[in-house]
Amino acid sequence: MKDCTAKAAFVVGIILSTWVTAQAQAPSPSPTLMPDGKSISVVRVEADGTQRLWKFPLAGGAPMLILETIKPVGYHLWIDDHTLALFILGKPNTLQLVDTRTEEAETIAENPGRILRRIPHQNKLSFVHKISDQEWMIKAYDLQTRQIAPITQTFTGVEDYAWTPAGDLLMAKEAKLFVRKKSDWAWQEVADFSSAGLKTITRIAVSPNGDKIAFVAR
């Protein structure tokens, strides 16, 4: 069941944004399979421009608001069935941990990147901390101790990354894809897509068993 749910989440993240947008009748970024496997959560841009988190049942039916007061939401990550990590737009943008039952929010960091991930085999989430225009760092937030620790600097101006199931880190620079293996933590080039006419790779995703990679490119 866990494998099926993970595969469904991967499919949702790659191909269901069109369906969700049609249902919402407004742009809906970041479609994500919810922990119960029965609904998709999306950041819905409402008629007045408000960005809040909604859920759409996979079986059909009316969408429902998940968080009423917390806005504007940019991106989200489910930690468990009632806990969310949220990229909240503002001056500055903030990374917040929210309990959906009470809508109580805890600010983790200011100026985060848009990609929020669970770190494989650890009770931690990762995010890019934009410390300055020149220094961006991938950091780990321990969900138990509430401590933040640095992992590695990003390539200049790059905030998109992904983890493999084995715990290796993927990041792209222009048309090249790099991996930072858990065994040595040195960036290694693994592919160059420039010959295919690509110039920039963003929004990287890895399949649940680690045998496929999807990304956005231009």
Rosetta silent file (secondary structure, phi, psi, omega in degrees, C-alpha in Angstrom):
SEQUENCE: MKDCTAKAAFVVGIILSTWVTAQAQAPSPSPTLMPDGKSISVVRVEADGTQRLWKFPLAGGAPMLILETIKPVGYHLWIDDHTLALFILGKPNTLQLVDTRTEEAETIAENPGRILRRIPHQNKLSFVHKISDQEWMIKAYDLQTRQIAPITQTFTGVEDYAWTPAGDLLMAKEAKLFVRKKSDWAWQEVADFSSAGLKTITRIAVSPNGDKIAFVAR
SCORE:     score description
SCORE:     0.000 S_00000001
   1 L     0.000  -41.464  179.716    0.000    0.000    0.000 S_00000001
   2 H   -62.095  -39.431 -179.874    2.795    2.443    0.817 S_00000001
   3 H   -65.372  -41.309  179.206    4.393    1.791   -2.567 S_00000001
   4 H   -63.879  -41.923  178.718    1.097    2.406   -4.354 S_00000001
   5 H   -63.940  -41.901  179.399    0.556    5.634   -2.443 S_00000001
   6 H   -63.921  -41.676  178.713    4.066    6.847   -3.237 S_00000001
   7 H   -65.048  -39.587  178.337    3.589    6.076   -6.925 S_00000001
   8 H   -62.770  -40.553  178.913    0.268    7.890   -6.911 S_00000001
   9 H   -62.156  -39.788  179.621    1.887   10.931   -5.325 S_00000001
  10 H   -64.101  -43.928  179.394    4.528   10.975   -8.041 S_00000001
  11 H   -64.396  -43.439  178.900    1.881   10.827  -10.755 S_00000001
  12 H   -56.579  -47.711 -176.665   -0.178   13.519   -9.073 S_00000001
  13 H   -65.317  -26.086 -176.257    2.785   15.847   -8.877 S_00000001
  14 H   -93.773  -42.552 -167.746    3.669   15.385  -12.538 S_00000001
  15 H  -121.544   -7.036 -173.318    0.411   15.170  -14.504 S_00000001
  16 L   -94.371    2.338 -178.227   -2.662   16.180  -12.476 S_00000001
  17 H   -63.530  -32.432  178.728   -2.141   19.940  -12.340 S_00000001
  18 H   -64.237  -44.730  179.147   -4.265   20.349  -15.487 S_00000001
  19 H   -61.801  -44.568 -178.251   -7.187   18.477  -13.873 S_00000001
  20 H   -65.525  -41.755  179.352   -6.934   20.476  -10.672 S_00000001
  21 H   -61.442  -40.253  179.222   -6.746   23.783  -12.534 S_00000001
  22 H   -64.576  -39.993  179.277   -9.864   22.870  -14.477 S_00000001
  23 H   -67.593  -39.135 -176.340  -11.700   22.004  -11.258 S_00000001
  24 H   -82.291  -21.265 -176.135  -10.568   25.175   -9.513 S_00000001
  25 L    57.732   32.470  175.830  -11.067   27.440  -12.554 S_00000001
  26 L  -164.307  157.137 -179.287   -7.951   29.303  -11.460 S_00000001
  27 L   -56.752  136.003 -177.541   -4.225   28.526  -11.402 S_00000001
  28 L  -133.826   89.863 -177.856   -3.473   25.859   -8.764 S_00000001
  29 L   -71.326  160.083  168.686    0.212   25.266   -8.103 S_00000001
  30 L    59.011   53.670  174.384    1.740   22.283   -6.310 S_00000001
  31 L   -64.087  129.671 -173.658   -0.877   19.512   -6.559 S_00000001
  32 E  -137.873  132.613  175.227    0.031   17.031   -3.823 S_00000001
  33 E   -68.513  129.542 -179.473   -1.473   13.725   -2.760 S_00000001
  34 L   -76.635  160.856 -176.672   -2.636   14.055    0.834 S_00000001
  35 L   -56.084  -28.261 -179.415   -1.551   11.556    3.525 S_00000001
  36 L   -78.870   -9.072  178.864   -4.914    9.757    3.418 S_00000001
  37 L    72.414    7.683 -174.978   -4.437    9.021   -0.295 S_00000001
  38 L  -109.352  -12.932 -176.305   -8.007   10.142   -1.007 S_00000001
  39 E  -141.102  162.548  174.104   -7.576   13.808   -1.891 S_00000001
  40 E  -111.909  133.302  174.086   -5.204   16.229   -3.570 S_00000001
  41 E   -99.621  138.317 -179.307   -4.162   19.426   -1.811 S_00000001
  42 E  -140.542  152.316  169.638   -3.473   22.485   -3.949 S_00000001
  43 E   -84.618  111.529 -175.151   -2.695   26.140   -3.523 S_00000001
  44 E  -101.375  125.050  174.876   -5.790   27.683   -5.063 S_00000001
  45 E   -86.280  109.877 -174.213   -5.750   31.243   -6.372 S_00000001
  46 L   -80.469  172.142 -173.252   -9.244   32.449   -5.556 S_00000001
  47 L   -57.427  -32.791 -179.550  -11.309   34.994   -7.487 S_00000001
  48 L   -90.336    6.349  178.711  -10.103   37.889   -5.334 S_00000001
  49 L    93.623   -6.359  178.653   -6.449   36.823   -5.662 S_00000001
  50 L   -66.044  137.110  177.887   -6.236   35.165   -2.241 S_00000001
  51 E  -110.624  107.660  178.348   -3.950   32.104   -2.188 S_00000001
  52 E  -128.547  167.724 -177.223   -5.117   29.454    0.254 S_00000001
  53 E   -93.883  125.051 -179.436   -4.742   25.694    0.597 S_00000001
  54 E  -122.500  164.309  172.672   -7.672   23.564   -0.613 S_00000001
  55 E  -125.916  143.420  179.210   -8.309   19.865   -1.075 S_00000001
  56 E  -120.311  118.396  178.495   -9.995   18.115   -3.991 S_00000001
  57 E   -62.446  134.883  178.251  -11.355   14.566   -3.472 S_00000001
  58 L   -65.228  -28.212 -179.338   -9.956   12.138   -6.052 S_00000001
  59 L   -81.559   -1.343 -177.426  -13.368   10.491   -6.274 S_00000001
  60 L    99.875  170.112 -178.378  -14.963   13.803   -7.201 S_00000001
  61 L   116.055  175.196 -175.104  -17.062   16.238   -5.254 S_00000001
  62 L   -72.522  141.298  174.983  -16.758   19.791   -4.024 S_00000001
  63 L   -69.164  155.669 -179.574  -13.347   21.130   -2.979 S_00000001
  64 E  -130.765  142.585  179.132  -12.843   22.018    0.681 S_00000001
  65 E   -74.353  131.862  178.323  -10.710   24.641    2.355 S_00000001
  66 L   -89.515  -46.932 -179.384   -7.914   23.196    4.500 S_00000001
  67 L  -124.665  118.962 -176.178   -6.642   26.397    6.137 S_00000001
  68 L   -82.668  -42.449 -170.018   -8.993   29.350    6.443 S_00000001
  69 L   -98.573  -16.886 -174.520   -6.841   32.028    8.017 S_00000001
  70 L   -90.796  117.598 -176.061   -3.331   31.212    6.825 S_00000001
  71 L  -165.629  161.959   -8.412   -2.482   33.011    3.581 S_00000001
  72 L   -82.110  127.897  179.930   -1.033   33.722    1.093 S_00000001
  73 E   -84.917  133.765  177.237    0.304   30.192    0.661 S_00000001
  74 E  -100.741  -50.345 -178.450    2.934   29.682   -2.028 S_00000001
  75 E  -145.293  161.531 -176.963    3.992   26.039   -1.631 S_00000001
  76 E  -149.057  157.950  177.176    3.327   23.229    0.825 S_00000001
  77 E  -143.788  127.559  176.231    4.580   19.902    2.114 S_00000001
  78 E   -79.003  128.180  174.828    2.656   17.388    4.232 S_00000001
  79 E   -92.842  -46.169  171.573    4.596   16.188    7.279 S_00000001
  80 E  -150.420 -166.137 -172.424    1.783   13.978    8.618 S_00000001
  81 L   -70.569   -9.101  178.427   -2.008   13.954    8.437 S_00000001
  82 L  -136.355   10.466 -178.650   -2.340   17.193   10.411 S_00000001
  83 E  -125.749  131.971 -178.991    0.999   18.982   10.023 S_00000001
  84 E  -125.612  143.073  164.575    2.108   21.093    7.085 S_00000001
  85 E   -99.296  128.872 -174.351    5.272   22.935    6.138 S_00000001
  86 E  -125.462  136.736  167.289    4.254   26.060    4.258 S_00000001
  87 E   -90.457  110.540 -177.929    6.048   28.631    2.127 S_00000001
  88 E  -104.017  125.356  179.859    4.136   31.793    3.046 S_00000001
  89 L   -72.400  141.150  179.893    4.430   34.811    0.765 S_00000001
  90 L   173.187 -168.643  177.791    5.258   38.104    2.426 S_00000001
  91 L  -125.670   89.904    4.362    7.966   40.626    3.136 S_00000001
  92 L   -87.165  169.907  168.062    9.943   38.568    3.842 S_00000001
  93 L   -64.425  150.553 -179.589    8.673   35.178    2.688 S_00000001
  94 E  -133.796  154.619  170.548    8.639   32.691    5.554 S_00000001
  95 E  -102.585  122.406 -175.802    8.751   28.946    6.119 S_00000001
  96 E  -126.894  147.514  173.764    6.114   27.948    8.655 S_00000001
  97 E  -105.610  125.363 -170.669    5.038   24.725   10.349 S_00000001
  98 E  -127.819  137.265  172.659    1.254   24.594   10.776 S_00000001
  99 E   -92.627  116.972 -175.822   -1.163   22.345   12.645 S_00000001
 100 L   -68.185  -20.910 -177.858   -4.256   22.008   10.439 S_00000001
 101 L   -75.087  -32.548 -176.456   -6.474   21.229   13.439 S_00000001
 102 L  -117.448  -15.034 -173.568   -5.829   24.546   15.184 S_00000001
 103 L    62.184   23.092  172.611   -4.156   26.612   12.451 S_00000001
 104 E   -74.981  134.316 -175.145   -1.403   27.401   14.934 S_00000001
 105 E  -122.870  141.652  175.856    1.756   28.351   13.017 S_00000001
 106 E  -121.882  122.801  178.646    5.431   28.342   13.957 S_00000001
 107 E   -78.398  125.030 -179.296    7.887   30.297   11.819 S_00000001
 108 E   -93.251  -43.254 -176.817   10.974   28.211   11.062 S_00000001
 109 E  -158.495  156.693  172.394   12.942   30.549    8.812 S_00000001
 110 E  -100.261  154.076  177.588   12.765   33.705    6.736 S_00000001
 111 L    56.611   53.549  176.037   13.576   33.888    3.021 S_00000001
 112 E   -82.804  165.250  169.376   13.182   30.195    2.170 S_00000001
 113 L   -83.292  174.911 -174.174   13.235   28.746   -1.323 S_00000001
 114 L   -82.169  -16.118 -175.527   10.122   27.268   -2.872 S_00000001
 115 L   -92.953  118.723  177.413   11.170   23.601   -2.678 S_00000001
 116 L  -116.656  127.873 -175.948   10.266   21.814    0.566 S_00000001
 117 E  -135.362  150.538  164.832   11.229   18.135    0.894 S_00000001
 118 E   -82.620  137.555  177.480   11.277   15.334    3.432 S_00000001
 119 L   -84.247  124.837 -176.706   14.819   13.955    3.828 S_00000001
 120 L   -56.981  136.287  174.259   14.757   10.197    3.189 S_00000001
 121 L    66.581   16.308  177.570   15.171    7.966    6.254 S_00000001
 122 L  -136.460  152.638  176.804   15.277   10.946    8.622 S_00000001
 123 L   -88.732   58.728 -175.265   12.692   12.831   10.655 S_00000001
 124 E  -140.843  155.108  169.238   13.705   16.056    8.939 S_00000001
 125 E  -117.393  155.649 -179.872   12.598   18.383    6.187 S_00000001
 126 E  -119.854  153.414  178.523   14.908   20.335    3.913 S_00000001
 127 E  -156.647  161.016  173.820   14.654   23.780    2.385 S_00000001
 128 E   -92.083  126.602  176.688   16.839   26.376    0.709 S_00000001
 129 E  -101.022  115.648  179.630   17.708   29.286    2.963 S_00000001
 130 E   -87.778   86.428 -174.867   18.410   32.450    0.955 S_00000001
 131 L   -67.520  -40.539  175.439   20.809   34.048    3.382 S_00000001
 132 L  -153.160  179.392  178.513   21.794   36.775    0.916 S_00000001
 133 L   -62.792  -27.956 -176.152   21.717   37.340   -2.844 S_00000001
 134 L   -98.210  -17.844 -174.061   25.057   35.541   -3.108 S_00000001
 135 L  -124.463  110.183  174.837   24.629   32.801   -0.490 S_00000001
 136 E  -119.104  132.823 -173.893   21.915   30.156   -0.687 S_00000001
 137 E  -129.556  131.373  170.089   22.171   27.111    1.548 S_00000001
 138 E   -77.906  128.253 -177.905   20.200   23.860    1.679 S_00000001
 139 E  -126.527  159.636  178.438   19.359   23.264    5.327 S_00000001
 140 E  -113.664  134.015  175.590   17.729   20.519    7.374 S_00000001
 141 E  -110.859  118.454 -179.225   15.060   21.147    9.992 S_00000001
 142 E   -79.574  118.521 -175.159   14.780   18.410   12.623 S_00000001
 143 L   -71.465  -16.673  178.815   11.082   17.858   13.308 S_00000001
 144 L   -93.869  -49.036 -175.968   11.757   16.485   16.783 S_00000001
 145 L   -87.904  -14.304 -177.285   14.439   18.794   18.165 S_00000001
 146 L    65.043   24.903  179.266   13.340   21.878   16.167 S_00000001
 147 L   -99.778  148.293  178.337   16.990   22.504   15.285 S_00000001
 148 E  -112.157  134.915  179.524   18.266   23.717   11.887 S_00000001
 149 E  -134.866  143.193  178.466   21.559   22.514   10.410 S_00000001
 150 E   -72.948  147.619  175.007   23.286   23.341    7.099 S_00000001
 151 E  -109.592  -58.126  179.208   23.669   20.650    4.447 S_00000001
 152 E  -167.081  157.747  173.282   25.391   22.334    1.501 S_00000001
 153 E   -74.456  149.102  174.708   25.467   25.502   -0.553 S_00000001
 154 L   -84.333  168.457  167.083   23.420   25.559   -3.737 S_00000001
 155 L   -66.758  153.182 -174.730   24.752   26.474   -7.132 S_00000001
 156 L   -55.333  122.383  175.929   24.519   30.234   -7.622 S_00000001
 157 L    75.102   10.086 -177.299   20.911   31.301   -8.058 S_00000001
 158 L  -107.569  127.761  179.379   19.557   27.724   -7.994 S_00000001
 159 L  -121.607   -4.706 -179.006   16.788   26.750   -5.555 S_00000001
 160 L   -92.770  133.805 -178.669   15.329   23.582   -7.135 S_00000001
 161 E  -156.316  170.808  176.014   16.559   20.225   -5.870 S_00000001
 162 E  -153.076  156.553  174.066   15.357   16.712   -5.061 S_00000001
 163 E  -103.326  142.707  169.483   16.301   13.735   -2.922 S_00000001
 164 L   -86.061  161.632  177.587   16.608   10.200   -4.235 S_00000001
 165 L   -57.812  -25.505 -179.841   15.155    7.363   -2.127 S_00000001
 166 L   -80.333   -7.867  179.818   18.740    6.431   -1.208 S_00000001
 167 L    95.134   13.781  174.624   19.341    9.869    0.301 S_00000001
 168 L   -86.764  152.297 -175.253   21.423   11.370   -2.513 S_00000001
 169 E  -105.744  132.209  178.591   20.857   15.003   -3.437 S_00000001
 170 E  -112.756  140.266  175.597   20.104   16.160   -7.005 S_00000001
 171 E  -154.505  149.219 -179.661   20.475   19.677   -8.342 S_00000001
 172 E  -114.200  149.306  172.023   20.850   21.171  -11.797 S_00000001
 173 E  -129.635  113.829 -173.114   22.997   23.996  -13.111 S_00000001
 174 L    56.987 -119.728 -178.062   21.846   25.265  -16.486 S_00000001
 175 L   -99.525    8.887 -176.883   21.390   22.077  -18.585 S_00000001
 176 E  -105.405  139.070  178.275   23.579   19.849  -16.421 S_00000001
 177 E  -105.179  132.929 -177.526   22.331   17.538  -13.697 S_00000001
 178 E  -121.239  152.919  174.349   24.491   16.918  -10.626 S_00000001
 179 E  -126.353  143.330  174.562   24.309   14.458   -7.751 S_00000001
 180 E  -118.751   97.644 -172.531   25.770   14.775   -4.276 S_00000001
 181 L   -72.071  146.262 -179.616   26.027   11.230   -3.016 S_00000001
 182 L   -61.138  -25.365 -175.122   25.534   10.429    0.620 S_00000001
 183 L   -76.355  -30.345 -177.361   28.831    8.506    0.589 S_00000001
 184 L  -133.045  -14.869  176.395   31.155   11.399   -0.306 S_00000001
 185 L    58.299   26.601  173.591   29.037   14.603   -0.488 S_00000001
 186 L  -107.376  134.566  179.694   30.938   15.986   -3.512 S_00000001
 187 E   -65.104  130.825  177.783   28.901   17.283   -6.461 S_00000001
 188 E  -128.155  132.927  176.638   29.305   15.052   -9.517 S_00000001
 189 E   -72.858  130.320 -179.280   27.951   15.735  -12.980 S_00000001
 190 E  -116.036  -18.905  179.604   25.721   12.869  -14.093 S_00000001
 191 E  -160.921  147.380  176.452   24.097   14.228  -17.269 S_00000001
 192 E  -128.408  113.185 -175.473   24.351   17.105  -19.739 S_00000001
 193 L   -99.108   11.605 -178.914   21.164   17.841  -21.684 S_00000001
 194 H   -63.643  -31.444  179.448   22.512   20.791  -23.683 S_00000001
 195 H   -67.299  -18.754  177.472   22.840   18.595  -26.786 S_00000001
 196 H   -89.490    4.558  178.624   19.059   18.120  -26.626 S_00000001
 197 L    89.249    7.710  179.509   18.586   21.873  -26.872 S_00000001
 198 L   -85.074  146.223  179.719   17.896   22.461  -23.182 S_00000001
 199 L  -116.639  -36.094 -176.675   19.293   25.529  -21.442 S_00000001
 200 L  -141.065  131.785  177.574   17.865   25.499  -17.932 S_00000001
 201 E  -109.393  132.633  176.271   16.540   22.666  -15.740 S_00000001
 202 E  -138.517  177.676  171.633   14.169   23.335  -12.834 S_00000001
 203 E    47.937   67.355 -177.622   11.528   21.533  -10.719 S_00000001
 204 E   -85.775  138.314  175.170   13.218   18.147  -10.302 S_00000001
 205 E  -136.900  145.586 -179.253   11.240   15.095   -9.131 S_00000001
 206 E  -119.840  136.915  179.262   12.366   11.506   -8.535 S_00000001
 207 L   -65.991  158.137 -175.203   10.117    8.436   -8.789 S_00000001
 208 L   -56.373  -33.987  179.191    9.504    6.454   -5.570 S_00000001
 209 L   -95.661    3.586  173.251   11.918    3.664   -6.486 S_00000001
 210 L    79.480   10.073 -176.644   14.513    6.076   -7.832 S_00000001
 211 L   -96.064   -4.291  179.568   14.627    4.770  -11.407 S_00000001
 212 L  -137.458  146.001  175.651   13.093    7.819  -13.106 S_00000001
 213 E  -126.221  135.758  174.740   13.651   11.569  -12.925 S_00000001
 214 E  -119.916  145.821  177.220   11.275   14.244  -14.147 S_00000001
 215 E  -154.301  162.345  172.514   12.059   17.934  -14.511 S_00000001
 216 E   -95.658  139.661 -178.679   10.910   21.151  -16.122 S_00000001
 217 E  -148.738  159.073  173.407   13.278   22.606  -18.709 S_00000001
 218 L  -138.312    0.000    0.000   13.511   25.246  -21.369 S_00000001
